[in-house]
XYZ file of C-alpha atoms in Angstrom:
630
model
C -28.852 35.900 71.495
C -31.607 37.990 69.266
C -31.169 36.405 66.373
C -33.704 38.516 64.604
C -31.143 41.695 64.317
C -28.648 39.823 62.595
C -30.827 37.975 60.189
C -29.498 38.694 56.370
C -31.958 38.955 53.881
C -31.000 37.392 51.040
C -32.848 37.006 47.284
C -36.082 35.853 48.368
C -36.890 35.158 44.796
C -35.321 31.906 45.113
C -36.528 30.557 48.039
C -39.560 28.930 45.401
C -37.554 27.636 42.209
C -37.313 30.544 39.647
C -36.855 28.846 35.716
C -35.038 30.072 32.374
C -36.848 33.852 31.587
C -37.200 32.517 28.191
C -39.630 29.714 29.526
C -42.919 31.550 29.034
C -41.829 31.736 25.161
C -40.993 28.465 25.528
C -44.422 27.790 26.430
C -46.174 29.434 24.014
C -43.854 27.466 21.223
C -45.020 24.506 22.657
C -48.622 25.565 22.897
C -48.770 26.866 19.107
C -47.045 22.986 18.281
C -49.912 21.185 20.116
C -52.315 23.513 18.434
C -51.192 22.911 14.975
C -50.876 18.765 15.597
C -54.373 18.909 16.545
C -55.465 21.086 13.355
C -53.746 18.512 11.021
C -55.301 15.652 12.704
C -58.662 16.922 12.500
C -57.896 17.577 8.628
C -56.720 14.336 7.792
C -59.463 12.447 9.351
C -61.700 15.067 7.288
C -59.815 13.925 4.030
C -59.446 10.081 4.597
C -63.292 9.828 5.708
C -64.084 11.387 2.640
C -61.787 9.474 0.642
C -63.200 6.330 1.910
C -66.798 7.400 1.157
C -65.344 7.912 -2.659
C -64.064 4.588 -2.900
C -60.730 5.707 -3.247
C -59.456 2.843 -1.022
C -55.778 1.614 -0.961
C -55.665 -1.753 -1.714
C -53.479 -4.288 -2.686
C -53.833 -3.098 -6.063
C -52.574 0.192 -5.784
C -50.028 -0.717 -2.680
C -48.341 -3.481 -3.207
C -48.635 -7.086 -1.828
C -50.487 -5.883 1.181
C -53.650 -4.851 1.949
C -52.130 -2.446 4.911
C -51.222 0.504 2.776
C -47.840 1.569 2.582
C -45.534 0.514 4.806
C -42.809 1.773 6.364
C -39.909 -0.379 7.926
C -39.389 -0.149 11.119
C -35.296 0.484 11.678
C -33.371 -1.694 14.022
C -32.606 -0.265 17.305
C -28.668 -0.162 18.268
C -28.283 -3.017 20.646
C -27.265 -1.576 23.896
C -23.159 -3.169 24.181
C -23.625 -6.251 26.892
C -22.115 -4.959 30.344
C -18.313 -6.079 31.413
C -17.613 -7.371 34.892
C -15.781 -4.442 34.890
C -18.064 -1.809 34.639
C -20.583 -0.359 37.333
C -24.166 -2.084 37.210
C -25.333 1.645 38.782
C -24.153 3.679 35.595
C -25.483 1.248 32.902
C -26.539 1.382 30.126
C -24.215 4.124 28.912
C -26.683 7.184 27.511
C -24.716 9.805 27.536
C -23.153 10.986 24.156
C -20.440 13.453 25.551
C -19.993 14.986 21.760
C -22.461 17.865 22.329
C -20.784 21.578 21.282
C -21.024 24.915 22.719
C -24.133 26.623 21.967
C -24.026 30.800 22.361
C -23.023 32.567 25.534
C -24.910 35.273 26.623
C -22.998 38.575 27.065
C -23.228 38.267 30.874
C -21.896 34.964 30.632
C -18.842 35.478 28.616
C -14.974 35.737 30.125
C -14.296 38.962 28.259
C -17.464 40.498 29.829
C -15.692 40.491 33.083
C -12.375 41.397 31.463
C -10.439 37.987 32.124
C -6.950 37.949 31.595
C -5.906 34.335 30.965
C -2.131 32.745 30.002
C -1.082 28.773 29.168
C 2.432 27.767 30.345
C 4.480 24.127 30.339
C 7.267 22.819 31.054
C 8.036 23.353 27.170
C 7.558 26.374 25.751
C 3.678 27.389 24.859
C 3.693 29.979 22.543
C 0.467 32.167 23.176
C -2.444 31.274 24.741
C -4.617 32.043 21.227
C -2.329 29.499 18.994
C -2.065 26.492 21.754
C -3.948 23.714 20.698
C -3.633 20.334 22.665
C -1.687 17.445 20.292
C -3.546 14.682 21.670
C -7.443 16.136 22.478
C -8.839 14.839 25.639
C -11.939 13.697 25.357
C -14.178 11.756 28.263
C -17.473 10.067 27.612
C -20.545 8.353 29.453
C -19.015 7.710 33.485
C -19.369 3.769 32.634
C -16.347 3.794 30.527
C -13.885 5.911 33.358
C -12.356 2.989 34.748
C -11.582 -0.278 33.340
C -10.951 -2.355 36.597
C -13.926 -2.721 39.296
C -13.415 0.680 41.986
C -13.873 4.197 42.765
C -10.984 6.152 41.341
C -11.875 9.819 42.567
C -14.004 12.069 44.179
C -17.234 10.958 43.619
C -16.237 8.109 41.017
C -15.868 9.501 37.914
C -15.823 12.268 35.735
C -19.224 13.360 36.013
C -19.158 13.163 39.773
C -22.289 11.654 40.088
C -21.425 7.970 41.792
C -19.478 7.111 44.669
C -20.914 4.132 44.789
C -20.245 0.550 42.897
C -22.858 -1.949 42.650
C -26.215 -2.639 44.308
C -27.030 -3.829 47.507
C -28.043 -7.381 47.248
C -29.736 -9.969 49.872
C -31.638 -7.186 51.090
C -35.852 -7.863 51.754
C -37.537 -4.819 52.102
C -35.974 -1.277 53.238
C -32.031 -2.195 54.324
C -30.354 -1.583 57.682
C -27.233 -0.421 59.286
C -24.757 -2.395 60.664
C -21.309 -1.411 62.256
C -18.938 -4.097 61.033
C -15.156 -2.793 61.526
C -12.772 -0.134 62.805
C -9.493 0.837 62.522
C -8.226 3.795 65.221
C -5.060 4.218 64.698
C -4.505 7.214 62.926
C -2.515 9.616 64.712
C -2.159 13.999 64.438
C -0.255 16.374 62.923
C 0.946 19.637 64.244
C -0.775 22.203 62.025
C 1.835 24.917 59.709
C 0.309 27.418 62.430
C 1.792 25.558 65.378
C -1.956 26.553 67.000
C -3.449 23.796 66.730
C -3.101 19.433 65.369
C -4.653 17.991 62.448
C -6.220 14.508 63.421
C -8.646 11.406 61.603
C -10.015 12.569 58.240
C -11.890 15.872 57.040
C -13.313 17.424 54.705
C -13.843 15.797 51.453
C -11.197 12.747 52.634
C -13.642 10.193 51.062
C -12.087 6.457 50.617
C -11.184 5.080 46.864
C -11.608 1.697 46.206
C -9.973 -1.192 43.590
C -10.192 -4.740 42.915
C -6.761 -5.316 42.038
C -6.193 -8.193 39.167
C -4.179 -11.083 39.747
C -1.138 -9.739 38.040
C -1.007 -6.453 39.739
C -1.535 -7.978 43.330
C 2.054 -10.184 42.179
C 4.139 -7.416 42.015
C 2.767 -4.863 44.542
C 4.432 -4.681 47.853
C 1.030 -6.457 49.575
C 1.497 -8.781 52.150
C 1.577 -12.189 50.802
C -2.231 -13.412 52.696
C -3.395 -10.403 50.867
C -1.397 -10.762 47.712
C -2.876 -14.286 46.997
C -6.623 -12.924 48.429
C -8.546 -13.841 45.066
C -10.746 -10.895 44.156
C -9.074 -8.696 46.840
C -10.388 -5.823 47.282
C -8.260 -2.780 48.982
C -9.740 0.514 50.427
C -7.435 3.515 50.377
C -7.768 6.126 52.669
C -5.463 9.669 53.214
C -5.042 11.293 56.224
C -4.372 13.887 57.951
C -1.555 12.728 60.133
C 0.354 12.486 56.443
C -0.155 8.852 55.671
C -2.118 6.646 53.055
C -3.627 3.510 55.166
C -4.372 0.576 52.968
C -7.495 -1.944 54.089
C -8.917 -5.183 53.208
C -12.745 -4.307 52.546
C -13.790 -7.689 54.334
C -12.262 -7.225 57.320
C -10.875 -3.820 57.856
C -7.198 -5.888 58.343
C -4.099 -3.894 56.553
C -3.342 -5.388 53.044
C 0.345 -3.304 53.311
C 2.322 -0.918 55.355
C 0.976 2.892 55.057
C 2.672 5.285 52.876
C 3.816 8.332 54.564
C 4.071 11.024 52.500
C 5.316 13.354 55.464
C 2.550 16.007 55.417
C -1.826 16.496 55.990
C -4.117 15.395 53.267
C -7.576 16.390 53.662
C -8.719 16.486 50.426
C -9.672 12.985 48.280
C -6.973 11.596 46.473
C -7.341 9.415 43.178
C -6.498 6.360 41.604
C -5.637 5.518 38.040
C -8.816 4.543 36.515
C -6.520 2.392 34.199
C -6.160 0.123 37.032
C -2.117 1.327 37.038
C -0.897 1.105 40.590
C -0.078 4.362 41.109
C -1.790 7.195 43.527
C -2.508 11.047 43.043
C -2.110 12.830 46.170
C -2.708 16.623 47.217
C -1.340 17.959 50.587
C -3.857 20.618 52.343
C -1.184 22.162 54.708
C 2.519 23.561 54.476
C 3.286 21.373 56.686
C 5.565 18.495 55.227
C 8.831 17.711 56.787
C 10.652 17.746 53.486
C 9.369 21.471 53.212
C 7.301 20.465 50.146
C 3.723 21.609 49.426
C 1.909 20.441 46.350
C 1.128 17.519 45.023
C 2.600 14.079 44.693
C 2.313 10.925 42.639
C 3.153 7.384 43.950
C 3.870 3.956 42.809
C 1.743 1.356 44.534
C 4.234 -1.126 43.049
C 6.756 -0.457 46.373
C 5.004 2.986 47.648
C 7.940 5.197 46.378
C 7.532 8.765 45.124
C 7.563 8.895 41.433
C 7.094 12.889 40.977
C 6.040 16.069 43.144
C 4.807 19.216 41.562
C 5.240 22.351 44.157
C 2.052 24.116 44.459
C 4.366 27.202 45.154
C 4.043 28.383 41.879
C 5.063 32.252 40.574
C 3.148 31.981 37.988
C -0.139 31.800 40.302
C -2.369 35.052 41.697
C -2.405 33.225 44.962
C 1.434 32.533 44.593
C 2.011 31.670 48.356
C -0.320 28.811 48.829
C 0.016 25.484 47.511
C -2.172 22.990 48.632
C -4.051 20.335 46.939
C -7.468 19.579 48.323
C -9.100 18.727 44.996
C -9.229 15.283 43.329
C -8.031 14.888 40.271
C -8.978 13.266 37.285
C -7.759 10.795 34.378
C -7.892 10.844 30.988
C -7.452 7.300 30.159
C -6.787 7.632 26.347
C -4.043 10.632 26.358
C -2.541 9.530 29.495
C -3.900 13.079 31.009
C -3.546 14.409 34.386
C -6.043 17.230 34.737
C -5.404 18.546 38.941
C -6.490 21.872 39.823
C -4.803 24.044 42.569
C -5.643 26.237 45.524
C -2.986 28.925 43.977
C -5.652 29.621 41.436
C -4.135 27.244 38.770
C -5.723 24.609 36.121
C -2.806 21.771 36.042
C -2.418 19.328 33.360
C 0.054 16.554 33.144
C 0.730 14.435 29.807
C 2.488 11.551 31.882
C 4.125 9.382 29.745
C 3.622 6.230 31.863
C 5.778 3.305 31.316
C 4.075 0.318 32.637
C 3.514 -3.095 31.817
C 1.191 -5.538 33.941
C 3.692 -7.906 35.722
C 6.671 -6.512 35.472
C 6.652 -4.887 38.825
C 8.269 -1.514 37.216
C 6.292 1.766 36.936
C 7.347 5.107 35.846
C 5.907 8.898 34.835
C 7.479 11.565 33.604
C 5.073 14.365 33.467
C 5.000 17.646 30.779
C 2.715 20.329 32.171
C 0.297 22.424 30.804
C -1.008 25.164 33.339
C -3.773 27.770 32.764
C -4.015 30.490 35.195
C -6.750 33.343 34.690
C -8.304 36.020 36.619
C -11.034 38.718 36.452
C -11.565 42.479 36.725
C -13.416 42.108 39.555
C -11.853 39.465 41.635
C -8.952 39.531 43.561
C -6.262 37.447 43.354
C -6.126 35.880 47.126
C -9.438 34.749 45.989
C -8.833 32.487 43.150
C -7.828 29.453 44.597
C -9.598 25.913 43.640
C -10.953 23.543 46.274
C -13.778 22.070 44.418
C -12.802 19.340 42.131
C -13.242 19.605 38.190
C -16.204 17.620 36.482
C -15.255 17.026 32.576
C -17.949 16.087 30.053
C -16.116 15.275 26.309
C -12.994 17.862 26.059
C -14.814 21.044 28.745
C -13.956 20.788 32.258
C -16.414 22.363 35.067
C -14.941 23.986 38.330
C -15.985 26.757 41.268
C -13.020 28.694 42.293
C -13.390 30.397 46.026
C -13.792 33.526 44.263
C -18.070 32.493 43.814
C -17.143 31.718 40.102
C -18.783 28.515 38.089
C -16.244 28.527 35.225
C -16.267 26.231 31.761
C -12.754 25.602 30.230
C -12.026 23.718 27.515
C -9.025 21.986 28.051
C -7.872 20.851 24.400
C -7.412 24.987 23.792
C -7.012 26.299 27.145
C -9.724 28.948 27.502
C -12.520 29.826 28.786
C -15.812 29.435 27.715
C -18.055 30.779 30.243
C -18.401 32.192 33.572
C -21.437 32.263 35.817
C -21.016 34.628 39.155
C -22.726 32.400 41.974
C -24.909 33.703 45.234
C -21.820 33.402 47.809
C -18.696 30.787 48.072
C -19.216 26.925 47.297
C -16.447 24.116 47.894
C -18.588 21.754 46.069
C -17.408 19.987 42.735
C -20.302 19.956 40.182
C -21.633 16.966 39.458
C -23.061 16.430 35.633
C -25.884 14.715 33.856
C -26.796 14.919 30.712
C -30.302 15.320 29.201
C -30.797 14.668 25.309
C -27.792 15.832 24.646
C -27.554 18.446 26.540
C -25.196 18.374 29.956
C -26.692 19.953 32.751
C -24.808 20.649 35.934
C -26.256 20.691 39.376
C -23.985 23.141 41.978
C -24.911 24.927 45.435
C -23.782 27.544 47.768
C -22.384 27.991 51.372
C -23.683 30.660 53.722
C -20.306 32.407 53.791
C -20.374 36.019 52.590
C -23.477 37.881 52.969
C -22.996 40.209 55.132
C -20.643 42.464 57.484
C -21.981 41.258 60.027
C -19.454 39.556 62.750
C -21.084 36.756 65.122
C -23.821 34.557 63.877
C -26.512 34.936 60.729
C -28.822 33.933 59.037
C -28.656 33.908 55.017
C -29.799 31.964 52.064
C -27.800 28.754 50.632
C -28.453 28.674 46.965
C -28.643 26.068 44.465
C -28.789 25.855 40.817
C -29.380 23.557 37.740
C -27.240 25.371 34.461
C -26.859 24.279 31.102
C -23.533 23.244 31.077
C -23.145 24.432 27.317
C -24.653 27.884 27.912
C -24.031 28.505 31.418
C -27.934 29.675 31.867
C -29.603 29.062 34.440
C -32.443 26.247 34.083
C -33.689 26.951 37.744
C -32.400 28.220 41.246
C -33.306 28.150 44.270
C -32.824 28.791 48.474
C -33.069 27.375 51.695
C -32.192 29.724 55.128
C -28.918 28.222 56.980
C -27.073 29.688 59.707
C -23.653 30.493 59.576
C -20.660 32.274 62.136
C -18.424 34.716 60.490
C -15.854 35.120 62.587
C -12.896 37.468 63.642
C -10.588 35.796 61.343
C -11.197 32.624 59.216
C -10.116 30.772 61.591
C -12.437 30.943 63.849
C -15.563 30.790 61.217
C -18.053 28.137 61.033
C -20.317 27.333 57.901
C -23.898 26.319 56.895
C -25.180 25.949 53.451
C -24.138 23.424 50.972
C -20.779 22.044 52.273
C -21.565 18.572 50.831
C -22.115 17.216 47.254
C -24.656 16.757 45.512
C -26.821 12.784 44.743
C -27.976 12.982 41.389
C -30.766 9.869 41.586
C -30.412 6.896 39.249
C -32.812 4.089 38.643
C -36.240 4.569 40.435
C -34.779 7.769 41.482
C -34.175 9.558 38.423
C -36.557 11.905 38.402
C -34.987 13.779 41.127
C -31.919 15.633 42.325
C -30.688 15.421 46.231
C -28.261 18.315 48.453
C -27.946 18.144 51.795
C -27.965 21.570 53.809
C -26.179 22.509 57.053
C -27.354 24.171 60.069
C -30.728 24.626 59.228
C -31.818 25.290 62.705
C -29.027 27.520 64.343
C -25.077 27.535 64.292
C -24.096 23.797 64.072
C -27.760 22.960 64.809
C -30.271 21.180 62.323
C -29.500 19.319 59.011
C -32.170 18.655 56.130
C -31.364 16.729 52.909
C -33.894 17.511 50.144
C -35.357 15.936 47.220
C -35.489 18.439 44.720
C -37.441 17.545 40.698
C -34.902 17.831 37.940
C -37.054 19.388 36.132
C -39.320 22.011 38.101
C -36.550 22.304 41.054
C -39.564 22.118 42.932
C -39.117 20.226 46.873
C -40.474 16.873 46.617
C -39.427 15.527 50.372
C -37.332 16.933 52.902
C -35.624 14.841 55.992
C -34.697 16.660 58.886
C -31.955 15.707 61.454
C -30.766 17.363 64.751
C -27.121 18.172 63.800
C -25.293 19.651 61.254
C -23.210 17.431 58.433
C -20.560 18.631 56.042
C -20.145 14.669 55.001
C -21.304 14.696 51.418
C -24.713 12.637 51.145
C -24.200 9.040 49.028
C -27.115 6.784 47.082
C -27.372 3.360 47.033
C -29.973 0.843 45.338
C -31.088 -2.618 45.391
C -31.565 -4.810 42.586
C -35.349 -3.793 41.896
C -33.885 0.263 41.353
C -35.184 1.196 45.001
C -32.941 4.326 45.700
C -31.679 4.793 49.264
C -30.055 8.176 51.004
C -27.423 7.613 53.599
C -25.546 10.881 54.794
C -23.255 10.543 58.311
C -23.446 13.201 60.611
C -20.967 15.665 63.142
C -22.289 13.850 66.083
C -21.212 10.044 64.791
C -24.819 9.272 63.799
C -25.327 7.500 60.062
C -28.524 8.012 58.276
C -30.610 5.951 55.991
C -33.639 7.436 54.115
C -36.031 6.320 51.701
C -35.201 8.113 48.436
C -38.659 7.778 47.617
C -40.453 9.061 50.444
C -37.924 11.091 52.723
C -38.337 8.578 55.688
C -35.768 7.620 57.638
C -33.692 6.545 60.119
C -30.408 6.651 61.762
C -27.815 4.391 63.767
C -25.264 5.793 66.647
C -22.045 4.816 65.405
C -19.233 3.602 68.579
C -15.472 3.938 68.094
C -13.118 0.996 70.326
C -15.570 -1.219 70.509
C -15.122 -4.078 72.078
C -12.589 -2.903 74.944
C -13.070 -1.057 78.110
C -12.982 2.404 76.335
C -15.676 1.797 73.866
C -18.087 5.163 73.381
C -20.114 6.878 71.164
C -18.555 10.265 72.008
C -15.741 12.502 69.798
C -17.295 10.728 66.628
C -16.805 13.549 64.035
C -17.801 12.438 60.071
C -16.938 15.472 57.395
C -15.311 13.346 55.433
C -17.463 11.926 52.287
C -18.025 7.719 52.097
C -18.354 5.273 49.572
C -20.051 2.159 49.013
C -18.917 -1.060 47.380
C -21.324 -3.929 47.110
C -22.960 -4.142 50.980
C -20.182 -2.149 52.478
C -20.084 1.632 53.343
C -16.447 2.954 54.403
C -15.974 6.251 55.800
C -13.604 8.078 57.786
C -13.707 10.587 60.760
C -11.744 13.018 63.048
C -11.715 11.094 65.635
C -8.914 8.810 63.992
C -11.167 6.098 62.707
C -11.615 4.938 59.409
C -15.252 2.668 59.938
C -17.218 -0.265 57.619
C -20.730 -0.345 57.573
C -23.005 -3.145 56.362
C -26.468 -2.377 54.378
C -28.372 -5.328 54.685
């Protein structure tokens, strides 16, 4: 096929990093301030020279009981808090204040711009949306404080989204290597709501969550006794796509309990309470339950029952008849806070009013909503569903709805602060940092919707840094993926940004990671690259021969050396240097060990996480696999 004919040109202006239009005033600011340092310095040197030439000396006559001068006390720093056991060794120290305001929203940037119409509902009655204040504000701060036991609780670990990983890597001399350790294959299919075709394995985001339960949990959970007396047991949670939860022992890939089957597909990540509660968030991703349910559901990990199901059916929603679940929610630890968004377009919030008590082997909810459901003047309402999972820095919440929107909401009123129109559609949940004070979130596009064109073309993902108090733009930028827009939806398949992206910690901080798909043709060509934080300027790229959607992961040793690993369609897993964009990659086999053993059908969209030396992820293929970095 000529390729050339169906090429879309998109905003070429992007393809080199364009910066905030008020950056050349910045500049001169900045230039002015150096300017007028230098002129004082060269005065007071003038002035003290001549001073001293005088005689007019300060002494310990005229200063005191020194013969320094004055002197000026140096203050005590704030001693940084000692880390728990608890907490993750990746995210400390904690810098990040989370009490910033909003600043002033540019015209283009405001709801009312567009003409939003926005409404608050609950299970009690609201009054408007103008007069609702929350009771009990919810406020998150720095990502070391999300959790109190050892895990990964969510997509991506925490409220920022910025760590699916837990620990370093230790015992490793020089650059680490890959290591198939374990398999499980046994997850089965499920017969799609279209009858055309089966779900099977794990998708897209489907990444594990991880806990270390404590002592007095692991007494009164239905584990099997081995595994309930396992000191320091560690359990890896995965949802599927045949409609059960799978439960592992990281050591070993064994099962620590029976599955939970909640009777429908999950393809989304679900979440765990970062209070180390034993109870699990699930989202279904299909109308497909045998129940005829479709929303989400929240279980006790105490015996595995249902405690409460919210139908994603919802009137109330622009995109009334779809209720799936594919985002991962998060926890507000302090006001026992529920915040889930919905593919019908809605912003859920649950006050819970858990009853538990460590020990007691008894564990209840019973949740009061709070829903927010908004649209604009120019979007439609089949477009306003939520797949992307919702960052939350202090009391404002960050999401992308499939409608190319990058919203701000602060969730103590229920409104919306900003809106920024993106390049084309994005699945991806942003993922936060913040910068003196100031959070910044980093976001990118799919190749989805640029064109009319039906078959295969090329177009422009896009990526952006934006002040997350503003919603300007600090930089953007491009890089050319292929994508196929089909007849129907069904039959489409998408480059761009389809996985998260690393935000680089320790002797990677300086620089900002997204993986892009089909760089090289449809489902051809993959290249992660390093992008500065500051400049959004390319530092490295790596380049690999298929396309991913599995979001990329970071992992470090104990000297802050910063490692890539992203898993591909094909079954390969790759390790780069997050340094220097080297790298390379191991074949991954599923039933090894018997007569059927091969490298073939290996499919990874699903996201991983690490724990200590151990990388878990799941594919399509029905296998949930460990890998050891050593």
């Amino acid at each position: 096929m000529n390729l050339d004919n169906l090429h879309i040109e998109p905003d070429n202006s992007y393809h080199q990093p364009s910066t905030d239009p008020t950056s050349g005033i910045k500049a001169i600011v900045v230039v002015m301030t150096v300017l007028f340092m230098v002129f004082t310095s060269v005065l007071a040197i003038f002035f003290y020279d001549k001073k001293q030439k005088e005689g007019d000396v300060i002494n310990a006559s005229n200063a005191g009981n020194t013969n320094q001068g004055l002197v000026v006390a140096t203050p005590t720093p704030t001693p940084i808090p000692a880390m728990s056991d608890m907490q993750n060794p990746l995210l400390y120290p904690a810098t990040a204040s989370c009490v910033a305001t909003i600043g002033v929203i540019d015209d283009s940037l405001s709801p009312s711009s567009r003409g939003i119409t926005q409404s608050v509902f609950g299970t009690e009655a609201i009054g408007t949306l103008s007069s609702f204040s929350r009771a009990n504000p919810i406020q998150f701060y720095d990502p070391l404080y999300y959790a109190a036991v050892p895990g990964i609780f969510t997509f991506r670990g925490n409220n920022f989204r910025n760590c699916a990983t837990f620990g370093y890597v230790s015992g490793v001399q020089g650059a680490p290597t890959l290591t198939q350790a374990w398999e499980f294959s046994g997850i089965g299919t499920r017969l799609a709501s279209t009858m055309n075709f089966e779900w099977s394995g794990v998708a897209w985001t489907g990444q594990p969550l991880v806990i270390e339960w404590s002592a007095a949990e692991r007494a009164t959970m239905n584990l099997y006794p081995e595994k309930a007396s396992k000191e320091g047991l560690t359990e890896v949670i995965v949802a599927a796509l045949d409609g059960k939860i799978y439960f592992f022992d990281i050591d070993d890939g064994s099962f620590t309990r029976d599955p939970i089957d909640v009777g429908c597909s999950i393809k989304g990540t679900p979440a765990l309470d970062p209070r180390g509660y034993p109870l699990i968030y699930v989202g279904q991703c299909d109308d497909n339950a045998s129940d005829d349910n479709f929303g989400l559901y929240i279980y006790s990990l105490i015996d595995g029952q249902e405690l409460y199901h919210c139908s994603g059916l919802d009137s109330r929603a622009y995109r009334a008849n779809w209720g799936a679940f594919d985002s991962s929610p998060i926890i507000d630890a302090a006001t026992d806070t529920l915040i889930w968004p919905g593919e019908n377009g809605i912003i859920y919030t649950f006050t819970l009013n858990t009853q538990y008590v460590a020990g007691t082997g008894t564990i209840s909810v019973n949740p009061e909503m709070v829903g927010y459901v908004y649209i604009y003047n120019d979007s439609q309402g089949a477009y306003m569903g939520i797949e992307s999972s919702i960052s939350v820095y202090g009391g404002y919440g960050y999401f992308v709805d499939n409608a190319h929107n990058l919203n701000c909401i602060d969730l103590n009123t229920m409104q919306m602060v900003w809106t920024f129109k993106l390049g084309d559609d994005s699945d991806l949940t942003p993922a936060i940092e913040e910068e003196n004070g100031v959070p910044y979130l980093y976001v990118g596009t799919e190749v989805d919707e640029q064109g009319e064109v039906v078959g295969e073309y090329n177009g422009a993902a896009y990526i952006y840094k934006i002040n997350g108090l503003t919603g300007e733009i600090v930089w953007q930028t491009s890089v050319p993926c292929y994508t196929y827009n089909g007849e129907s939806s069904d039959s489409d398949q998408t480059g761009g940004c389809l996985g998260n992206p690393v935000i680089g910690k320790r002797r990677l901080s300086n620089l900002v990671f997204f993986s892009f798909s089909m760089t090289n043709g449809l489902t051809s060509g993959n290249r992660i690259v390093a992008f500065n934080k500051e400049t959004g300027i390319e530092e490295w790229s790596y380049n690999m021969n298929i396309y991913s959607y599995s979001s990329p992961i970071d992992c470090y040793d104990e000297e802050g050396n910063g490692y890539i690993i992203i898993a591909d369609s094909i079954g390969q897993i790759h390790i780069i240097d997050g340094a220097t964009g080297t790298g390379s990659a191991i074949q991954i086999s599923r039933l090894t060990g018997t007569s059927q053993e091969t490298t073939s059908g290996i499919i990874f969209d699903a996201s991983p996480v690490i724990f200590g030396n151990t990388l878990i992820i799941g594919s399509k293929s029905g296998s949930v696999f460990a890998v050891t970095i050593g």
